[in-house]
Coordinates of C-alpha atoms and ligand atoms in Angstrom, one line a residue:
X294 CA 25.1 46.7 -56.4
X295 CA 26.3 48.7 -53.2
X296 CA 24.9 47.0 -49.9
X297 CA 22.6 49.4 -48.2
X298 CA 24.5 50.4 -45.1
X299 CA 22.5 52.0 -42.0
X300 CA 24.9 54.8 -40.7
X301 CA 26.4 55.0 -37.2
X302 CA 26.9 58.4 -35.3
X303 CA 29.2 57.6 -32.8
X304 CA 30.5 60.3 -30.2
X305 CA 33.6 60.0 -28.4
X306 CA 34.0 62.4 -25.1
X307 CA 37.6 61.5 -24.9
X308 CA 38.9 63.0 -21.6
X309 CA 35.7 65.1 -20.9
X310 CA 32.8 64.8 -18.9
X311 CA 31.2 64.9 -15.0
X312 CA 28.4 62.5 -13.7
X313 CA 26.0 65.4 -13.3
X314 CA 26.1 67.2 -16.3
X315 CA 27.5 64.3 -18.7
X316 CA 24.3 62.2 -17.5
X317 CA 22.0 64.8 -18.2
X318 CA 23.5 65.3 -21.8
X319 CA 22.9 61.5 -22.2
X320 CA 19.4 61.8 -21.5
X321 CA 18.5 65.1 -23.2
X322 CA 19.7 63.2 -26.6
X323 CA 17.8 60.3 -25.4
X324 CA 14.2 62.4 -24.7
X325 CA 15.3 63.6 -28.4
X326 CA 15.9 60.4 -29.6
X327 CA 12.4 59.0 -28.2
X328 CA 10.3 61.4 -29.8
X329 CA 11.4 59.7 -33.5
X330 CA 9.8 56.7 -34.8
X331 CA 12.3 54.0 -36.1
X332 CA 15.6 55.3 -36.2
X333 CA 17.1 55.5 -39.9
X334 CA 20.9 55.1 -38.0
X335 CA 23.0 53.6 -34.9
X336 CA 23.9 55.9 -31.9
X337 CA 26.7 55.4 -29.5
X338 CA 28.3 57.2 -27.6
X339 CA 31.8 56.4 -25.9
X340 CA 31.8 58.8 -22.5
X341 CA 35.3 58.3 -20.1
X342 CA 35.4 55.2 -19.0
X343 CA 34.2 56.6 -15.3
X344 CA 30.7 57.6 -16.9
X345 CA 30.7 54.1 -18.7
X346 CA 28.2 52.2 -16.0
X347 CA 26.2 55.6 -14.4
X348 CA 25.2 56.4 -18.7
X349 CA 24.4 52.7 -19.2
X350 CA 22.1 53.2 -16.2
X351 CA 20.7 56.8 -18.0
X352 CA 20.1 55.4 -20.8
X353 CA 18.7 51.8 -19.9
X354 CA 15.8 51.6 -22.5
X355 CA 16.7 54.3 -25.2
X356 CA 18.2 53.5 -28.6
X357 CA 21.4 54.8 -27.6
X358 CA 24.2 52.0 -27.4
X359 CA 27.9 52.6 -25.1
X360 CA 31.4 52.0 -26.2
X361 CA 34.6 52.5 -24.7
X362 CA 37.6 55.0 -26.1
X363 CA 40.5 52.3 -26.0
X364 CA 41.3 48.9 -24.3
X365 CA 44.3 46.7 -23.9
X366 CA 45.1 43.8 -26.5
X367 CA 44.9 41.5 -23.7
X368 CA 41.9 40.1 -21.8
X369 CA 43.3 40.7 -18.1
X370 CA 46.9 40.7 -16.4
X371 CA 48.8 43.2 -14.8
X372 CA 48.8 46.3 -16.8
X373 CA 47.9 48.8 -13.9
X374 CA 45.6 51.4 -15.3
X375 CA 44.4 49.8 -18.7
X376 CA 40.7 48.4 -19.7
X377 CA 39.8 45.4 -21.0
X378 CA 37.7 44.5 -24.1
X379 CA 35.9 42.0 -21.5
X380 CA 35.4 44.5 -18.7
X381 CA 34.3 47.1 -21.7
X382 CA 32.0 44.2 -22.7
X383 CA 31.1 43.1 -19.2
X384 CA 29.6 46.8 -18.3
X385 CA 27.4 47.1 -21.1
X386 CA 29.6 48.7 -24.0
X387 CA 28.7 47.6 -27.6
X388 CA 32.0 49.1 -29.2
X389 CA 35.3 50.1 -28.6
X390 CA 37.4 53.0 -30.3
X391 CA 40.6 52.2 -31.1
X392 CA 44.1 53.6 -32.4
X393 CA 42.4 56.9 -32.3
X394 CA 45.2 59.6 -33.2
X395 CA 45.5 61.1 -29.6
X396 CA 46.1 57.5 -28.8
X397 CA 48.7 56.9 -31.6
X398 CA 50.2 60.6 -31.0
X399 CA 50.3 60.8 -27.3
X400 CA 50.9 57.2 -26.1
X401 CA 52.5 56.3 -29.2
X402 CA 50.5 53.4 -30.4
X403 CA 51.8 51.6 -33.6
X404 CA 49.1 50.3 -36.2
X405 CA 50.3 46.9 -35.1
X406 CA 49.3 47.5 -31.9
X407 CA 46.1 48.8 -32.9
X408 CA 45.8 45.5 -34.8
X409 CA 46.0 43.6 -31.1
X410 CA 43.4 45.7 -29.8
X411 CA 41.0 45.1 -32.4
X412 CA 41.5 41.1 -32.2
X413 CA 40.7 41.8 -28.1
X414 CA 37.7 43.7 -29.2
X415 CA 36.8 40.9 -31.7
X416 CA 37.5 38.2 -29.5
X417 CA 34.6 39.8 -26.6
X418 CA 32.0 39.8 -28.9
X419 CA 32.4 43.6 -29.6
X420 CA 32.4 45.9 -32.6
X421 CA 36.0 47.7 -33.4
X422 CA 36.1 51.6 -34.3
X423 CA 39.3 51.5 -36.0
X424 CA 40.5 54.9 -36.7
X425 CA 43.3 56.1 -39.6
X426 CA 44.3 59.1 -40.5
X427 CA 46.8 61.4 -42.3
X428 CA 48.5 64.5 -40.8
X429 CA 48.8 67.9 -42.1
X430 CA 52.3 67.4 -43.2
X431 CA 51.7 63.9 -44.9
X432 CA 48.6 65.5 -46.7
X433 CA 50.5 68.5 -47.7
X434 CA 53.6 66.0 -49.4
X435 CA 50.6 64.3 -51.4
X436 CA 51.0 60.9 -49.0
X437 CA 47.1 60.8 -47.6
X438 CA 46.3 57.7 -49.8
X439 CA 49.5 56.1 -49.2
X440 CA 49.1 57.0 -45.3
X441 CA 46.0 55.8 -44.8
X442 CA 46.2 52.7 -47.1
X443 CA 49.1 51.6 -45.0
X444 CA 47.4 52.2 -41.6
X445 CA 44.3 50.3 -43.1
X446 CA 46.7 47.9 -43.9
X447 CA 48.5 47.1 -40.7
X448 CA 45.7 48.4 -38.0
X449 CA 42.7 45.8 -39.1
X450 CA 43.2 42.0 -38.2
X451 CA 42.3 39.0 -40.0
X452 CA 38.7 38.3 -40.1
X453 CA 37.0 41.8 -39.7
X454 CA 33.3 41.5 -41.1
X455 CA 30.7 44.1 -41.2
X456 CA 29.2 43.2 -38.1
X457 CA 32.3 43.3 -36.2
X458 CA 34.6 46.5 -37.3
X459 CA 33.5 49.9 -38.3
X460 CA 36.2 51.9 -39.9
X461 CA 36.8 56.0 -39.2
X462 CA 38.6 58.0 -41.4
X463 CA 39.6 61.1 -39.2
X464 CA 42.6 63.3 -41.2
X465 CA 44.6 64.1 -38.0
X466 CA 44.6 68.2 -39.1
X467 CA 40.6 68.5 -38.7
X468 CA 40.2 66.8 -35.4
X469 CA 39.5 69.5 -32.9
X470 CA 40.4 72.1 -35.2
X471 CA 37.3 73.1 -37.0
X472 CA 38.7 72.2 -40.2
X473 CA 37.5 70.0 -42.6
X474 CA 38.4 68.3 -45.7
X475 CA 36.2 69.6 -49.0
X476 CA 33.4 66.5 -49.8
X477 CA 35.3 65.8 -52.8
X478 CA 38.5 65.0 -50.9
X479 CA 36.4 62.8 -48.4
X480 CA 34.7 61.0 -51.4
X481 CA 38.6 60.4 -52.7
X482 CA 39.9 58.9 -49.0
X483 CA 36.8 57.0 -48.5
X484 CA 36.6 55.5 -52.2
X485 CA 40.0 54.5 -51.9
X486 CA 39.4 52.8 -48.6
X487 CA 36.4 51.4 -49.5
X488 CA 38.6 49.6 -52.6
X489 CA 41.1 48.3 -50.5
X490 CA 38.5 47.0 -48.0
X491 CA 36.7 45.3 -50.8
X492 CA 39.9 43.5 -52.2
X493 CA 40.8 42.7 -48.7
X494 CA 37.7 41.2 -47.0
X495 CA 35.4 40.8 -50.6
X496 CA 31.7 41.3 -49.4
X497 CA 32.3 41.9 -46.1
X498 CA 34.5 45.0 -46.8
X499 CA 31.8 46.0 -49.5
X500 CA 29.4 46.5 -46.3
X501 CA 31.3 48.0 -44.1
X502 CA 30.8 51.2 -42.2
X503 CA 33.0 53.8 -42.8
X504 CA 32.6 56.8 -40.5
X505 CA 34.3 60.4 -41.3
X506 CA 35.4 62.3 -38.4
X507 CA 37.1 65.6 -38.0
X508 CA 35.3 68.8 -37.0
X509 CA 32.0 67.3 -37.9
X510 CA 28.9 70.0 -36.4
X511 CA 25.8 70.4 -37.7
X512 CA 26.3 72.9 -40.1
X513 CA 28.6 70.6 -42.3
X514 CA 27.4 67.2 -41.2
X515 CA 25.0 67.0 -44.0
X516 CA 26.9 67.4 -46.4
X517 CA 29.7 65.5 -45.0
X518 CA 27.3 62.4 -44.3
X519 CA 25.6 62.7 -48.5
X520 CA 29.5 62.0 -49.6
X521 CA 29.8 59.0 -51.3
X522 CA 30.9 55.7 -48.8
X523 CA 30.5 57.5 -45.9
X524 CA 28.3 55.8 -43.9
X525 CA 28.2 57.8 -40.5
X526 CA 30.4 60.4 -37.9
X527 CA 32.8 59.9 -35.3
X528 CA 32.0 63.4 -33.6
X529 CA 34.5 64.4 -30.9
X530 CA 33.5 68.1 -29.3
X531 CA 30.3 68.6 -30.7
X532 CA 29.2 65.5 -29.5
X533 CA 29.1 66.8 -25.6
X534 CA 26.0 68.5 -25.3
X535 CA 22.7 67.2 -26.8
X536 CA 22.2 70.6 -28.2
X537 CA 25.1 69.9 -30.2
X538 CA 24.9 66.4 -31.0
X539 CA 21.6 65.7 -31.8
X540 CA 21.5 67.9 -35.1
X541 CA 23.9 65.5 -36.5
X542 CA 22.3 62.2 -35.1
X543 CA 19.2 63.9 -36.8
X544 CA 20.6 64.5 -40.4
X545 CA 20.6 60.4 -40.8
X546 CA 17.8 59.6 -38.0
Ligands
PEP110 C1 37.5 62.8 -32.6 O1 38.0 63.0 -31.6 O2 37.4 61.7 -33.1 C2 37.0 64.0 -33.4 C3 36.6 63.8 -34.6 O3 37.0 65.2 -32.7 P1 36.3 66.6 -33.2 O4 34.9 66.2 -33.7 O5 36.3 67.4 -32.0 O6 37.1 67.1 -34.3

């Protein structure tokens, strides 16, 4: 039988976001948050790394957990302008996103190194976002499983559990773009990952999370989040304002 898996909605603010009006989004999804009983899913959310200790601040006492966007594969050294998984860890973050595609397309980050970050992440005591991802052109030559069973592949290390990697499937053609894959096409990706997983890491792949992300707003998200091994959201834009974010934190909550 399938392991019951409790969803994570996780947003990442990539480059955006001021202390004033970033804070106050934190808290407004917070006041929302507080006004449920038990939550029924996970919130993070992964603000610019500037916002990282004024939100932990906000949000001291809420449900809702931090993360950084990216960190270095190595604990500390000289590598003048990058994050560490221990610094991430030491200032309150829970998670780290890794070899998201703007990483991968703009700083041209391999899967192997991708593999490096998530051993840093593992090694602090932290949960890896790994993400994968076709492009348009890949999908349109018929290569999405191949694409993303090879960045599966080389992207998560040895020794990935359930507790300590969460896996986003985000086709590179639907992120920002308001595009999105039909359900049946996410049920196909996230079947076939969730098979590989399974062969790979036997129960421990079997349990765990596999986010969709890609244009994700609360008029698709429930249907997006009923597909079939799709255990949660990585929600870029829509995750910046509470007013935006909180109808898809609510469609699992
Ligand atoms: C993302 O950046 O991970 C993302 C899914 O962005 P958006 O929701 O804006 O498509």
């Amino acid at each position: 039988m399938a392991p019951k898996i409790r969803p994570l909605i996780a947003g990442n603010w990539k480059m955006n976001g001021l202390k004033s009006a970033g804070l106050r989004e934190a808290r407004n999804l917070a006041k929302s948050m507080g006004k449920v009983g038990k939550a029924g899913c996970e919130v993070l959310l992964c603000p610019p790394a500037t916002l990282l200790a004024p939100m932990r601040e906000a949000l001291k006492g809420s449900r809702i957990a931090i993360g950084g966007q990216d960190c270095h594969g190595k604990a500390g050294g000289a590598h003048t302008g990058d994050l560490s998984a221990p610094m991430l860890k030491d200032i309150g973050c829970a998670y780290v996103i890794v070899g998201h595609s703007e990483r991968r397309a703009d700083h041209g980050e391999s899967s192997r190194e991708i593999r490096a970050k998530a051993e840093a992440v593992h090694r602090a005591g932290l949960r890896a976002i790994i993400c994968i991802g076709e492009t348009a052109a890949e999908r349109k030559r018929g290569q999405t499983l191949a694409v993303v069973g090879k960045q599966l592949a080389a992207s998560l290390p040895k020794g990935c559990t359930a507790k300590n990697t969460v896996v986003a499937y985000e086709p590179v053609w639907a992120i920002g773009t308001g595009l999105t894959p039909t359900a049946d096409d996410v049920a196909e990706v996230h079947g076939a990952i969730r098979a590989r997983l399974r062969r790979r890491f036997r129960d421990e792949g079997a349990a765990m999370r596999l986010l969709y992300g890609g244009s994700v707003k609360g008029s698709n998200a429930a249907e997006l989040m009923a597909v079939a091994n799709v255990n949660g959201a990585l929600v870029g834009g829509a995750s910046l304002t509470a007013a935006d974010f909180w109808p898809i934190v609510a469609t699992c909550i």
